[in-house]
C-alpha cells in the first residue's frame, strides 16, 4: 500500500529535522525553508520567500521542474511531487 499524502509530508518533515504532525496540514514556511536547505536551494533565511517560490525551488532542485518559477508551482505539493521530494531526501541520506 502506498503512503498517504500525510505520511509523505511527515516523512519529509522528520528527514529535515522538523516535527511530525498528527493533523493533516500543509508545510509551514519554516518547514519549506528546511526542505530548501536539505536540497541545496539557497534562500534568505532572514526574510523567507513566498511558499510558492520555495516549492518551485525545491521542485527545480530535485529535477521535477525546469526552472524555479513560482507561477508553475501551484498552491501545494501534489502526491507525486511529495513522493519525488521524499525520494530525493532519502537518496541524500
Short mmCIF file of C-alpha atoms in Angstrom, two decimals:
data_model
loop_
_atom_site.label_atom_id
_atom_site.label_comp_id
_atom_site.label_asym_id
_atom_site.label_seq_id
_atom_site.Cartn_x
_atom_site.Cartn_y
_atom_site.Cartn_z
CA UNK A 1 0.00 0.00 0.00
CA UNK A 2 1.42 3.37 -0.95
CA UNK A 3 1.89 6.03 1.72
CA UNK A 4 -0.72 8.74 2.09
CA UNK A 5 -0.05 12.43 1.48
CA UNK A 6 0.06 12.94 5.26
CA UNK A 7 2.56 10.08 5.65
CA UNK A 8 4.77 11.60 2.95
CA UNK A 9 4.62 15.08 4.50
CA UNK A 10 5.57 13.67 7.89
CA UNK A 11 8.42 11.63 6.42
CA UNK A 12 9.76 14.77 4.75
CA UNK A 13 9.33 16.82 7.94
CA UNK A 14 11.23 14.28 10.02
CA UNK A 15 14.01 13.96 7.42
CA UNK A 16 14.70 17.70 7.53
CA UNK A 17 14.59 17.90 11.32
CA UNK A 18 11.05 19.20 11.76
CA UNK A 19 8.40 17.52 13.89
CA UNK A 20 5.69 15.13 12.79
CA UNK A 21 2.15 16.50 12.76
CA UNK A 22 -0.84 14.48 13.89
CA UNK A 23 -3.37 16.54 11.95
CA UNK A 24 -3.33 16.91 8.19
CA UNK A 25 -1.66 20.17 7.31
CA UNK A 26 0.42 21.68 4.54
CA UNK A 27 4.04 22.68 5.11
CA UNK A 28 4.74 25.86 7.03
CA UNK A 29 7.20 28.40 5.64
CA UNK A 30 9.75 27.18 8.18
CA UNK A 31 9.33 23.55 7.07
CA UNK A 32 9.66 24.58 3.41
CA UNK A 33 12.82 26.53 4.33
CA UNK A 34 14.24 23.39 5.96
CA UNK A 35 13.46 21.37 2.82
CA UNK A 36 15.10 24.09 0.68
CA UNK A 37 18.21 23.76 2.83
CA UNK A 38 18.17 19.96 2.50
CA UNK A 39 18.01 20.11 -1.32
CA UNK A 40 20.57 22.97 -1.54
CA UNK A 41 18.16 25.63 -2.78
CA UNK A 42 19.55 28.91 -1.49
CA UNK A 43 17.10 31.24 0.21
CA UNK A 44 17.48 34.22 2.52
CA UNK A 45 16.83 32.74 5.96
CA UNK A 46 16.31 36.22 7.44
CA UNK A 47 13.45 37.02 5.05
CA UNK A 48 11.81 33.86 3.78
CA UNK A 49 10.48 33.95 0.21
CA UNK A 50 6.89 33.04 -0.56
CA UNK A 51 5.76 29.45 -0.17
CA UNK A 52 5.25 29.16 -3.93
CA UNK A 53 8.83 30.35 -4.56
CA UNK A 54 10.21 27.78 -2.13
CA UNK A 55 8.05 24.98 -3.59
CA UNK A 56 9.22 25.93 -7.09
CA UNK A 57 12.84 25.93 -5.97
CA UNK A 58 12.53 22.54 -4.32
CA UNK A 59 10.95 21.01 -7.43
CA UNK A 60 13.65 22.60 -9.60
CA UNK A 61 16.49 21.32 -7.40
CA UNK A 62 15.18 17.73 -7.41
CA UNK A 63 14.66 17.74 -11.19
CA UNK A 64 10.86 17.85 -11.35
CA UNK A 65 10.67 21.37 -12.81
CA UNK A 66 12.80 23.02 -15.48
CA UNK A 67 13.07 26.30 -13.56
CA UNK A 68 12.19 27.78 -10.19
CA UNK A 69 9.10 29.60 -11.41
CA UNK A 70 6.60 30.19 -8.58
CA UNK A 71 3.78 30.62 -11.12
CA UNK A 72 4.08 26.95 -12.06
CA UNK A 73 4.48 25.62 -8.51
CA UNK A 74 0.82 25.66 -7.57
CA UNK A 75 -0.59 26.14 -4.11
CA UNK A 76 0.61 22.86 -2.58
CA UNK A 77 2.68 19.83 -3.50
CA UNK A 78 0.76 17.07 -5.28
CA UNK A 79 1.20 13.48 -4.12
CA UNK A 80 3.61 12.64 -6.97
CA UNK A 81 5.68 15.70 -6.08
CA UNK A 82 5.74 14.70 -2.40
CA UNK A 83 6.89 11.21 -3.44
CA UNK A 84 9.70 12.77 -5.51
CA UNK A 85 10.78 15.09 -2.67
CA UNK A 86 10.77 12.19 -0.18
CA UNK A 87 12.78 10.04 -2.58
CA UNK A 88 15.32 12.83 -3.19
CA UNK A 89 15.77 13.30 0.56
CA UNK A 90 16.16 9.54 1.07
CA UNK A 91 18.86 9.49 -1.63
CA UNK A 92 20.74 12.27 0.20
CA UNK A 93 20.89 10.35 3.47
#
